mmCIF file of N, CA and C in Angstrom:
data_model
loop_
_atom_site.group_PDB
_atom_site.id
_atom_site.type_symbol
_atom_site.label_atom_id
_atom_site.label_comp_id
_atom_site.label_asym_id
_atom_site.label_seq_id
_atom_site.Cartn_x
_atom_site.Cartn_y
_atom_site.Cartn_z
ATOM 1 N N UNK A 71 24.449 25.550 83.952
ATOM 2 C CA UNK A 71 25.692 26.065 84.463
ATOM 3 C C UNK A 71 26.243 25.077 85.489
ATOM 4 N N UNK A 72 27.458 24.706 85.330
ATOM 5 C CA UNK A 72 28.063 23.702 86.201
ATOM 6 C C UNK A 72 28.511 24.344 87.503
ATOM 7 N N UNK A 73 28.325 23.618 88.586
ATOM 8 C CA UNK A 73 28.751 24.111 89.892
ATOM 9 C C UNK A 73 30.229 23.818 90.092
ATOM 10 N N UNK A 74 30.921 24.791 90.674
ATOM 11 C CA UNK A 74 32.346 24.621 90.962
ATOM 12 C C UNK A 74 32.464 24.159 92.408
ATOM 13 N N UNK A 75 33.154 23.073 92.651
ATOM 14 C CA UNK A 75 33.312 22.605 94.033
ATOM 15 C C UNK A 75 34.067 23.628 94.885
ATOM 16 N N UNK A 76 33.782 23.640 96.177
ATOM 17 C CA UNK A 76 34.406 24.597 97.092
ATOM 18 C C UNK A 76 35.919 24.440 97.131
ATOM 19 N N UNK A 77 36.390 23.241 96.991
ATOM 20 C CA UNK A 77 37.826 22.984 97.039
ATOM 21 C C UNK A 77 38.536 23.648 95.864
ATOM 22 N N UNK A 78 37.932 23.624 94.689
ATOM 23 C CA UNK A 78 38.576 24.241 93.528
ATOM 24 C C UNK A 78 38.535 25.772 93.624
ATOM 25 N N UNK A 79 37.527 26.350 94.293
ATOM 26 C CA UNK A 79 37.498 27.801 94.522
ATOM 27 C C UNK A 79 38.674 28.214 95.408
ATOM 28 N N UNK A 80 38.943 27.397 96.407
ATOM 29 C CA UNK A 80 40.073 27.675 97.294
ATOM 30 C C UNK A 80 41.388 27.635 96.529
ATOM 31 N N UNK A 81 41.549 26.624 95.688
ATOM 32 C CA UNK A 81 42.775 26.488 94.893
ATOM 33 C C UNK A 81 42.898 27.653 93.918
ATOM 34 N N UNK A 82 41.793 28.063 93.305
ATOM 35 C CA UNK A 82 41.802 29.184 92.371
ATOM 36 C C UNK A 82 42.219 30.483 93.074
ATOM 37 N N UNK A 83 41.681 30.741 94.252
ATOM 38 C CA UNK A 83 42.073 31.933 95.028
ATOM 39 C C UNK A 83 43.539 31.871 95.432
ATOM 40 N N UNK A 84 44.005 30.710 95.806
ATOM 41 C CA UNK A 84 45.403 30.546 96.193
ATOM 42 C C UNK A 84 46.332 30.818 95.015
ATOM 43 N N UNK A 85 45.980 30.329 93.837
ATOM 44 C CA UNK A 85 46.806 30.545 92.644
ATOM 45 C C UNK A 85 46.844 32.028 92.288
ATOM 46 N N UNK A 86 45.687 32.703 92.289
ATOM 47 C CA UNK A 86 45.663 34.135 91.990
ATOM 48 C C UNK A 86 46.461 34.933 93.016
ATOM 49 N N UNK A 87 46.361 34.556 94.273
ATOM 50 C CA UNK A 87 47.126 35.242 95.315
ATOM 51 C C UNK A 87 48.624 35.079 95.101
ATOM 52 N N UNK A 88 49.038 33.876 94.750
ATOM 53 C CA UNK A 88 50.468 33.648 94.505
ATOM 54 C C UNK A 88 50.949 34.424 93.283
ATOM 55 N N UNK A 89 50.125 34.508 92.241
ATOM 56 C CA UNK A 89 50.507 35.263 91.039
ATOM 57 C C UNK A 89 50.653 36.748 91.367
ATOM 58 N N UNK A 90 49.678 37.308 92.096
ATOM 59 C CA UNK A 90 49.761 38.725 92.459
ATOM 60 C C UNK A 90 50.962 39.011 93.347
ATOM 61 N N UNK A 91 51.223 38.157 94.304
ATOM 62 C CA UNK A 91 52.395 38.349 95.161
ATOM 63 C C UNK A 91 53.687 38.273 94.359
ATOM 64 N N UNK A 92 53.750 37.365 93.411
ATOM 65 C CA UNK A 92 54.929 37.260 92.554
ATOM 66 C C UNK A 92 55.109 38.534 91.724
ATOM 67 N N UNK A 93 54.018 39.077 91.181
ATOM 68 C CA UNK A 93 54.101 40.325 90.421
ATOM 69 C C UNK A 93 54.562 41.488 91.301
ATOM 70 N N UNK A 94 54.072 41.566 92.530
ATOM 71 C CA UNK A 94 54.495 42.631 93.445
ATOM 72 C C UNK A 94 55.973 42.507 93.803
ATOM 73 N N UNK A 95 56.441 41.296 94.009
ATOM 74 C CA UNK A 95 57.857 41.087 94.338
ATOM 75 C C UNK A 95 58.741 41.450 93.154
ATOM 76 N N UNK A 96 58.320 41.066 91.950
ATOM 77 C CA UNK A 96 59.096 41.434 90.756
ATOM 78 C C UNK A 96 59.129 42.950 90.597
ATOM 79 N N UNK A 97 57.999 43.615 90.807
ATOM 80 C CA UNK A 97 57.949 45.071 90.704
ATOM 81 C C UNK A 97 58.834 45.728 91.760
ATOM 82 N N UNK A 98 58.911 45.140 92.928
ATOM 83 C CA UNK A 98 59.739 45.699 93.998
ATOM 84 C C UNK A 98 61.212 45.663 93.632
ATOM 85 N N UNK A 99 61.683 44.554 93.105
ATOM 86 C CA UNK A 99 63.109 44.414 92.801
ATOM 87 C C UNK A 99 63.497 44.978 91.439
ATOM 88 N N UNK A 100 62.618 44.922 90.470
ATOM 89 C CA UNK A 100 62.938 45.404 89.128
ATOM 90 C C UNK A 100 62.504 46.858 88.951
ATOM 91 N N UNK A 101 61.396 47.232 89.566
ATOM 92 C CA UNK A 101 60.810 48.545 89.340
ATOM 93 C C UNK A 101 61.380 49.670 90.167
ATOM 94 N N UNK A 102 62.382 49.481 90.956
ATOM 95 C CA UNK A 102 63.017 50.579 91.666
ATOM 96 C C UNK A 102 62.884 50.536 93.172
ATOM 97 N N UNK A 103 62.221 49.585 93.716
ATOM 98 C CA UNK A 103 62.182 49.458 95.166
ATOM 99 C C UNK A 103 61.193 50.395 95.832
ATOM 100 N N UNK A 104 61.514 50.774 97.055
ATOM 101 C CA UNK A 104 60.620 51.555 97.897
ATOM 102 C C UNK A 104 60.932 53.042 97.784
ATOM 103 N N UNK A 105 60.717 53.631 96.656
ATOM 104 C CA UNK A 105 60.962 55.062 96.502
ATOM 105 C C UNK A 105 59.777 55.848 97.045
ATOM 106 N N UNK A 106 60.050 56.736 97.983
ATOM 107 C CA UNK A 106 59.012 57.588 98.551
ATOM 108 C C UNK A 106 59.126 58.972 97.923
ATOM 109 N N UNK A 107 58.660 59.109 96.722
ATOM 110 C CA UNK A 107 58.870 60.356 95.986
ATOM 111 C C UNK A 107 57.992 61.483 96.515
ATOM 112 N N UNK A 108 56.692 61.272 96.621
ATOM 113 C CA UNK A 108 55.816 62.378 97.000
ATOM 114 C C UNK A 108 55.944 62.723 98.480
ATOM 115 N N UNK A 109 56.162 61.746 99.337
ATOM 116 C CA UNK A 109 56.228 62.044 100.767
ATOM 117 C C UNK A 109 57.533 62.734 101.137
ATOM 118 N N UNK A 110 58.628 62.362 100.510
ATOM 119 C CA UNK A 110 59.887 63.049 100.812
ATOM 120 C C UNK A 110 59.863 64.467 100.266
ATOM 121 N N UNK A 111 59.230 64.676 99.117
ATOM 122 C CA UNK A 111 59.102 66.027 98.567
ATOM 123 C C UNK A 111 58.212 66.888 99.468
ATOM 124 N N UNK A 112 57.130 66.325 99.986
ATOM 125 C CA UNK A 112 56.248 67.060 100.887
ATOM 126 C C UNK A 112 56.958 67.404 102.189
ATOM 127 N N UNK A 113 57.787 66.503 102.688
ATOM 128 C CA UNK A 113 58.542 66.784 103.909
ATOM 129 C C UNK A 113 59.553 67.899 103.687
ATOM 130 N N UNK A 114 60.204 67.915 102.531
ATOM 131 C CA UNK A 114 61.151 68.992 102.226
ATOM 132 C C UNK A 114 60.446 70.339 102.140
ATOM 133 N N UNK A 115 59.260 70.376 101.519
ATOM 134 C CA UNK A 115 58.508 71.624 101.426
ATOM 135 C C UNK A 115 58.054 72.094 102.801
ATOM 136 N N UNK A 116 57.620 71.172 103.649
ATOM 137 C CA UNK A 116 57.181 71.540 104.994
ATOM 138 C C UNK A 116 58.342 72.069 105.825
ATOM 139 N N UNK A 117 59.517 71.478 105.693
ATOM 140 C CA UNK A 117 60.692 71.971 106.418
ATOM 141 C C UNK A 117 61.092 73.357 105.938
ATOM 142 N N UNK A 118 60.974 73.608 104.635
ATOM 143 C CA UNK A 118 61.317 74.928 104.099
ATOM 144 C C UNK A 118 60.367 75.992 104.626
ATOM 145 N N UNK A 119 59.087 75.673 104.737
ATOM 146 C CA UNK A 119 58.118 76.638 105.260
ATOM 147 C C UNK A 119 58.322 76.835 106.756
ATOM 148 N N UNK A 120 58.664 75.789 107.474
ATOM 149 C CA UNK A 120 58.894 75.913 108.914
ATOM 150 C C UNK A 120 60.118 76.767 109.210
ATOM 151 N N UNK A 121 61.037 76.877 108.265
ATOM 152 C CA UNK A 121 62.244 77.677 108.470
ATOM 153 C C UNK A 121 62.017 79.164 108.214
ATOM 154 N N UNK A 122 60.854 79.541 107.688
ATOM 155 C CA UNK A 122 60.567 80.958 107.442
ATOM 156 C C UNK A 122 60.388 81.657 108.779
ATOM 157 N N UNK A 123 61.133 82.736 108.987
ATOM 158 C CA UNK A 123 61.092 83.461 110.251
ATOM 159 C C UNK A 123 59.982 84.502 110.226
ATOM 160 N N UNK A 124 59.107 84.439 111.207
ATOM 161 C CA UNK A 124 58.035 85.426 111.360
ATOM 162 C C UNK A 124 58.219 86.190 112.663
ATOM 163 N N UNK A 125 59.426 86.348 113.123
ATOM 164 C CA UNK A 125 59.855 87.107 114.307
ATOM 165 C C UNK A 125 59.107 86.735 115.581
ATOM 166 N N UNK A 126 58.562 85.561 115.653
ATOM 167 C CA UNK A 126 57.884 85.117 116.860
ATOM 168 C C UNK A 126 56.481 85.669 117.027
ATOM 169 N N UNK A 127 56.008 86.468 116.076
ATOM 170 C CA UNK A 127 54.682 87.080 116.187
ATOM 171 C C UNK A 127 53.764 86.643 115.056
ATOM 172 N N UNK A 128 54.040 85.520 114.475
ATOM 173 C CA UNK A 128 53.213 84.993 113.394
ATOM 174 C C UNK A 128 53.729 83.642 112.964
ATOM 175 N N UNK A 129 53.130 83.133 111.916
ATOM 176 C CA UNK A 129 53.513 81.806 111.449
ATOM 177 C C UNK A 129 53.242 81.708 109.950
ATOM 178 N N UNK A 130 54.101 80.991 109.255
ATOM 179 C CA UNK A 130 53.901 80.723 107.831
ATOM 180 C C UNK A 130 53.385 79.296 107.683
ATOM 181 N N UNK A 131 52.405 79.138 106.823
ATOM 182 C CA UNK A 131 51.799 77.835 106.599
ATOM 183 C C UNK A 131 52.058 77.384 105.168
ATOM 184 N N UNK A 132 52.175 76.088 104.981
ATOM 185 C CA UNK A 132 52.433 75.542 103.652
ATOM 186 C C UNK A 132 51.275 75.828 102.708
ATOM 187 N N UNK A 133 50.056 75.816 103.218
ATOM 188 C CA UNK A 133 48.895 76.098 102.377
ATOM 189 C C UNK A 133 48.378 77.515 102.597
ATOM 190 N N UNK A 134 49.229 78.392 103.110
ATOM 191 C CA UNK A 134 48.829 79.767 103.391
ATOM 192 C C UNK A 134 48.949 80.668 102.181
ATOM 193 N N UNK A 135 49.011 81.971 102.450
ATOM 194 C CA UNK A 135 49.073 82.973 101.391
ATOM 195 C C UNK A 135 50.392 82.907 100.641
ATOM 196 N N UNK A 136 50.304 82.959 99.321
ATOM 197 C CA UNK A 136 51.491 83.007 98.467
ATOM 198 C C UNK A 136 51.263 84.156 97.495
ATOM 199 N N UNK A 137 51.895 85.312 97.768
ATOM 200 C CA UNK A 137 51.657 86.482 96.939
ATOM 201 C C UNK A 137 52.898 86.990 96.234
ATOM 202 N N UNK A 138 54.058 86.522 96.583
ATOM 203 C CA UNK A 138 55.273 87.040 95.953
ATOM 204 C C UNK A 138 55.680 86.164 94.769
ATOM 205 N N UNK A 139 56.616 86.668 93.993
ATOM 206 C CA UNK A 139 57.041 85.966 92.781
ATOM 207 C C UNK A 139 57.844 84.708 93.070
ATOM 208 N N UNK A 140 58.415 84.616 94.262
ATOM 209 C CA UNK A 140 59.260 83.470 94.600
ATOM 210 C C UNK A 140 58.450 82.266 95.055
ATOM 211 N N UNK A 141 57.158 82.409 95.140
ATOM 212 C CA UNK A 141 56.248 81.318 95.518
ATOM 213 C C UNK A 141 56.520 80.783 96.918
ATOM 214 N N UNK A 142 56.967 81.648 97.817
ATOM 215 C CA UNK A 142 57.130 81.250 99.211
ATOM 216 C C UNK A 142 55.931 81.753 100.005
ATOM 217 N N UNK A 143 55.436 80.974 100.938
ATOM 218 C CA UNK A 143 54.305 81.422 101.750
ATOM 219 C C UNK A 143 54.671 82.640 102.586
ATOM 220 N N UNK A 144 53.704 83.524 102.763
ATOM 221 C CA UNK A 144 53.907 84.718 103.565
ATOM 222 C C UNK A 144 53.539 84.436 105.011
ATOM 223 N N UNK A 145 54.068 85.266 105.900
ATOM 224 C CA UNK A 145 53.747 85.137 107.318
ATOM 225 C C UNK A 145 52.318 85.604 107.565
ATOM 226 N N UNK A 146 51.603 84.859 108.372
ATOM 227 C CA UNK A 146 50.290 85.277 108.832
ATOM 228 C C UNK A 146 50.478 85.749 110.263
ATOM 229 N N UNK A 147 50.343 87.064 110.462
ATOM 230 C CA UNK A 147 50.712 87.701 111.729
ATOM 231 C C UNK A 147 49.637 87.533 112.790
ATOM 232 N N UNK A 148 50.093 87.526 114.057
ATOM 233 C CA UNK A 148 49.187 87.541 115.188
ATOM 234 C C UNK A 148 48.533 88.911 115.295
ATOM 235 N N UNK A 149 47.550 89.037 116.188
ATOM 236 C CA UNK A 149 46.870 90.304 116.404
ATOM 237 C C UNK A 149 47.873 91.356 116.859
ATOM 238 N N UNK A 150 47.728 92.564 116.334
ATOM 239 C CA UNK A 150 48.543 93.736 116.671
ATOM 240 C C UNK A 150 49.945 93.704 116.065
ATOM 241 N N UNK A 151 50.218 92.828 115.135
ATOM 242 C CA UNK A 151 51.511 92.799 114.450
ATOM 243 C C UNK A 151 51.276 92.765 112.942
ATOM 244 N N UNK A 152 52.186 93.392 112.213
ATOM 245 C CA UNK A 152 52.080 93.412 110.754
ATOM 246 C C UNK A 152 53.474 93.422 110.153
ATOM 247 N N UNK A 153 53.530 93.547 108.852
ATOM 248 C CA UNK A 153 54.802 93.562 108.146
ATOM 249 C C UNK A 153 55.071 92.236 107.484
ATOM 250 N N UNK A 154 56.082 92.202 106.630
ATOM 251 C CA UNK A 154 56.379 90.952 105.917
ATOM 252 C C UNK A 154 56.866 89.839 106.836
ATOM 253 N N UNK A 155 57.470 90.215 107.972
ATOM 254 C CA UNK A 155 57.934 89.201 108.922
ATOM 255 C C UNK A 155 57.285 89.363 110.293
ATOM 256 N N UNK A 156 56.157 90.087 110.357
ATOM 257 C CA UNK A 156 55.367 90.275 111.583
ATOM 258 C C UNK A 156 56.163 90.951 112.694
ATOM 259 N N UNK A 157 57.107 91.800 112.349
ATOM 260 C CA UNK A 157 57.935 92.439 113.368
ATOM 261 C C UNK A 157 57.459 93.840 113.725
ATOM 262 N N UNK A 158 56.496 94.383 113.012
ATOM 263 C CA UNK A 158 56.038 95.748 113.275
ATOM 264 C C UNK A 158 54.813 95.709 114.174
ATOM 265 N N UNK A 159 54.941 96.331 115.354
ATOM 266 C CA UNK A 159 53.842 96.391 116.311
ATOM 267 C C UNK A 159 52.883 97.500 115.901
ATOM 268 N N UNK A 160 51.598 97.232 115.952
ATOM 269 C CA UNK A 160 50.582 98.229 115.622
ATOM 270 C C UNK A 160 50.165 98.911 116.922
ATOM 271 N N UNK A 161 50.498 100.218 117.102
ATOM 272 C CA UNK A 161 50.109 100.912 118.334
ATOM 273 C C UNK A 161 48.596 101.119 118.381
ATOM 274 N N UNK A 162 48.079 101.236 119.585
ATOM 275 C CA UNK A 162 46.642 101.434 119.834
ATOM 276 C C UNK A 162 45.797 100.317 119.219
ATOM 277 N N UNK A 163 46.318 99.144 119.241
ATOM 278 C CA UNK A 163 45.607 97.987 118.699
ATOM 279 C C UNK A 163 44.673 97.431 119.771
ATOM 280 N N UNK A 164 43.463 97.117 119.373
ATOM 281 C CA UNK A 164 42.478 96.582 120.319
ATOM 282 C C UNK A 164 42.541 95.058 120.295
ATOM 283 N N UNK A 165 43.404 94.513 121.106
ATOM 284 C CA UNK A 165 43.513 93.054 121.207
ATOM 285 C C UNK A 165 42.595 92.562 122.311
ATOM 286 N N UNK A 166 42.090 91.364 122.188
ATOM 287 C CA UNK A 166 41.196 90.780 123.181
ATOM 288 C C UNK A 166 42.034 90.099 124.257
ATOM 289 N N UNK A 167 42.426 90.882 125.278
ATOM 290 C CA UNK A 167 43.267 90.338 126.343
ATOM 291 C C UNK A 167 42.478 89.451 127.289
ATOM 292 N N UNK A 168 41.150 89.623 127.360
ATOM 293 C CA UNK A 168 40.331 88.798 128.242
ATOM 294 C C UNK A 168 40.256 87.350 127.762
ATOM 295 N N UNK A 169 40.589 87.120 126.545
ATOM 296 C CA UNK A 169 40.565 85.768 125.993
ATOM 297 C C UNK A 169 41.514 84.848 126.751
ATOM 298 N N UNK A 170 42.612 85.369 127.231
ATOM 299 C CA UNK A 170 43.627 84.559 127.895
ATOM 300 C C UNK A 170 43.469 84.535 129.408
ATOM 301 N N UNK A 171 42.537 85.312 129.957
ATOM 302 C CA UNK A 171 42.359 85.353 131.401
ATOM 303 C C UNK A 171 41.447 84.249 131.910
ATOM 304 N N UNK A 172 40.892 83.448 131.045
ATOM 305 C CA UNK A 172 39.991 82.390 131.481
ATOM 306 C C UNK A 172 40.738 81.207 132.095
ATOM 307 N N UNK A 173 42.058 81.165 131.948
ATOM 308 C CA UNK A 173 42.845 80.078 132.523
ATOM 309 C C UNK A 173 43.185 80.391 133.979
ATOM 310 N N UNK A 174 43.031 79.432 134.873
ATOM 311 C CA UNK A 174 43.415 79.679 136.269
ATOM 312 C C UNK A 174 44.935 79.787 136.393
ATOM 313 N N UNK A 175 45.387 80.766 137.129
ATOM 314 C CA UNK A 175 46.817 81.012 137.269
ATOM 315 C C UNK A 175 47.373 80.508 138.597
ATOM 316 N N UNK A 176 46.656 79.694 139.301
ATOM 317 C CA UNK A 176 47.141 79.216 140.595
ATOM 318 C C UNK A 176 47.996 77.997 140.475
#
Protein backbone atom coordinates (compact mmCIF):
# COMPACT_ATOMS: atom_id res chain seq x y z
CA UNK A 1 0.00 0.00 0.00
CA UNK A 2 1.48 3.31 -1.04
CA UNK A 3 1.84 6.09 1.49
CA UNK A 4 0.14 9.38 0.73
CA UNK A 5 2.29 12.41 1.52
CA UNK A 6 0.94 14.82 4.14
CA UNK A 7 0.84 17.65 1.64
CA UNK A 8 -1.52 15.77 -0.68
CA UNK A 9 -3.85 14.95 2.27
CA UNK A 10 -4.10 18.67 2.95
CA UNK A 11 -4.89 19.40 -0.70
CA UNK A 12 -7.48 16.59 -0.76
CA UNK A 13 -9.24 17.99 2.34
CA UNK A 14 -9.17 21.48 0.88
CA UNK A 15 -10.73 20.30 -2.40
CA UNK A 16 -13.51 18.38 -0.59
CA UNK A 17 -14.19 21.39 1.62
CA UNK A 18 -14.48 23.68 -1.38
CA UNK A 19 -16.82 21.23 -3.14
CA UNK A 20 -19.10 20.95 -0.09
CA UNK A 21 -19.17 24.71 0.38
CA UNK A 22 -20.04 25.17 -3.29
CA UNK A 23 -22.90 22.65 -2.96
CA UNK A 24 -24.23 24.45 0.14
CA UNK A 25 -24.11 27.82 -1.62
CA UNK A 26 -25.91 26.43 -4.67
CA UNK A 27 -28.56 24.88 -2.40
CA UNK A 28 -28.98 28.20 -0.60
CA UNK A 29 -29.65 30.22 -3.75
CA UNK A 30 -31.43 27.59 -5.86
CA UNK A 31 -33.15 25.56 -3.15
CA UNK A 32 -35.22 28.33 -1.59
CA UNK A 33 -32.95 30.12 0.83
CA UNK A 34 -33.34 30.29 4.59
CA UNK A 35 -36.89 29.04 5.08
CA UNK A 36 -37.66 28.42 8.74
CA UNK A 37 -40.68 26.20 8.27
CA UNK A 38 -40.83 24.17 11.48
CA UNK A 39 -39.70 26.93 13.85
CA UNK A 40 -42.13 29.53 12.55
CA UNK A 41 -44.96 26.99 12.73
CA UNK A 42 -43.99 26.12 16.32
CA UNK A 43 -43.92 29.81 17.25
CA UNK A 44 -47.40 30.32 15.78
CA UNK A 45 -48.75 27.36 17.77
CA UNK A 46 -47.13 28.63 20.98
CA UNK A 47 -48.63 32.10 20.48
CA UNK A 48 -52.07 30.58 19.89
CA UNK A 49 -51.85 28.59 23.14
CA UNK A 50 -50.57 31.62 25.06
CA UNK A 51 -53.65 33.55 23.92
CA UNK A 52 -56.03 31.05 25.57
CA UNK A 53 -57.65 32.78 28.54
CA UNK A 54 -57.73 30.82 31.80
CA UNK A 55 -59.16 33.76 33.84
CA UNK A 56 -55.90 34.24 35.72
CA UNK A 57 -56.40 31.05 37.75
CA UNK A 58 -54.72 28.55 35.46
CA UNK A 59 -52.64 28.11 32.38
CA UNK A 60 -52.85 26.31 29.04
CA UNK A 61 -49.80 24.46 27.81
CA UNK A 62 -48.90 23.48 24.27
CA UNK A 63 -48.20 19.91 25.36
CA UNK A 64 -51.05 19.85 27.88
CA UNK A 65 -54.46 18.20 27.84
CA UNK A 66 -56.32 18.17 24.53
CA UNK A 67 -59.80 16.71 25.00
CA UNK A 68 -62.11 18.71 22.76
CA UNK A 69 -62.80 18.23 19.06
CA UNK A 70 -61.12 21.50 18.09
CA UNK A 71 -57.72 20.19 19.23
CA UNK A 72 -57.04 23.20 21.44
CA UNK A 73 -55.28 22.65 24.76
CA UNK A 74 -57.45 22.91 27.85
CA UNK A 75 -56.73 25.08 30.85
CA UNK A 76 -54.95 23.41 33.73
CA UNK A 77 -56.43 25.13 36.78
CA UNK A 78 -54.69 26.19 39.97
CA UNK A 79 -55.75 24.72 43.32
CA UNK A 80 -59.35 25.54 44.32
CA UNK A 81 -60.42 26.54 40.79
CA UNK A 82 -62.20 24.53 38.12
CA UNK A 83 -64.21 24.90 34.95
CA UNK A 84 -63.25 25.15 31.30
CA UNK A 85 -61.59 28.53 31.88
CA UNK A 86 -60.69 28.09 35.60
CA UNK A 87 -63.17 30.77 36.65
CA UNK A 88 -65.23 28.69 39.10
CA UNK A 89 -64.01 28.84 42.70
CA UNK A 90 -64.38 25.62 44.69
CA UNK A 91 -65.75 26.50 48.17
CA UNK A 92 -64.30 24.74 51.23
CA UNK A 93 -61.19 23.85 49.28
CA UNK A 94 -58.19 22.77 51.33
CA UNK A 95 -55.36 24.74 49.78
CA UNK A 96 -51.87 24.65 51.28
CA UNK A 97 -51.53 28.28 52.34
CA UNK A 98 -48.42 27.55 54.43
CA UNK A 99 -46.52 26.84 51.24
CA UNK A 100 -46.28 30.57 50.53
CA UNK A 101 -45.47 31.69 54.08
CA UNK A 102 -41.88 30.48 53.90
CA UNK A 103 -40.84 33.70 52.14
CA UNK A 104 -39.72 36.57 54.38
CA UNK A 105 -42.06 39.53 54.06
CA UNK A 106 -39.75 42.20 55.45
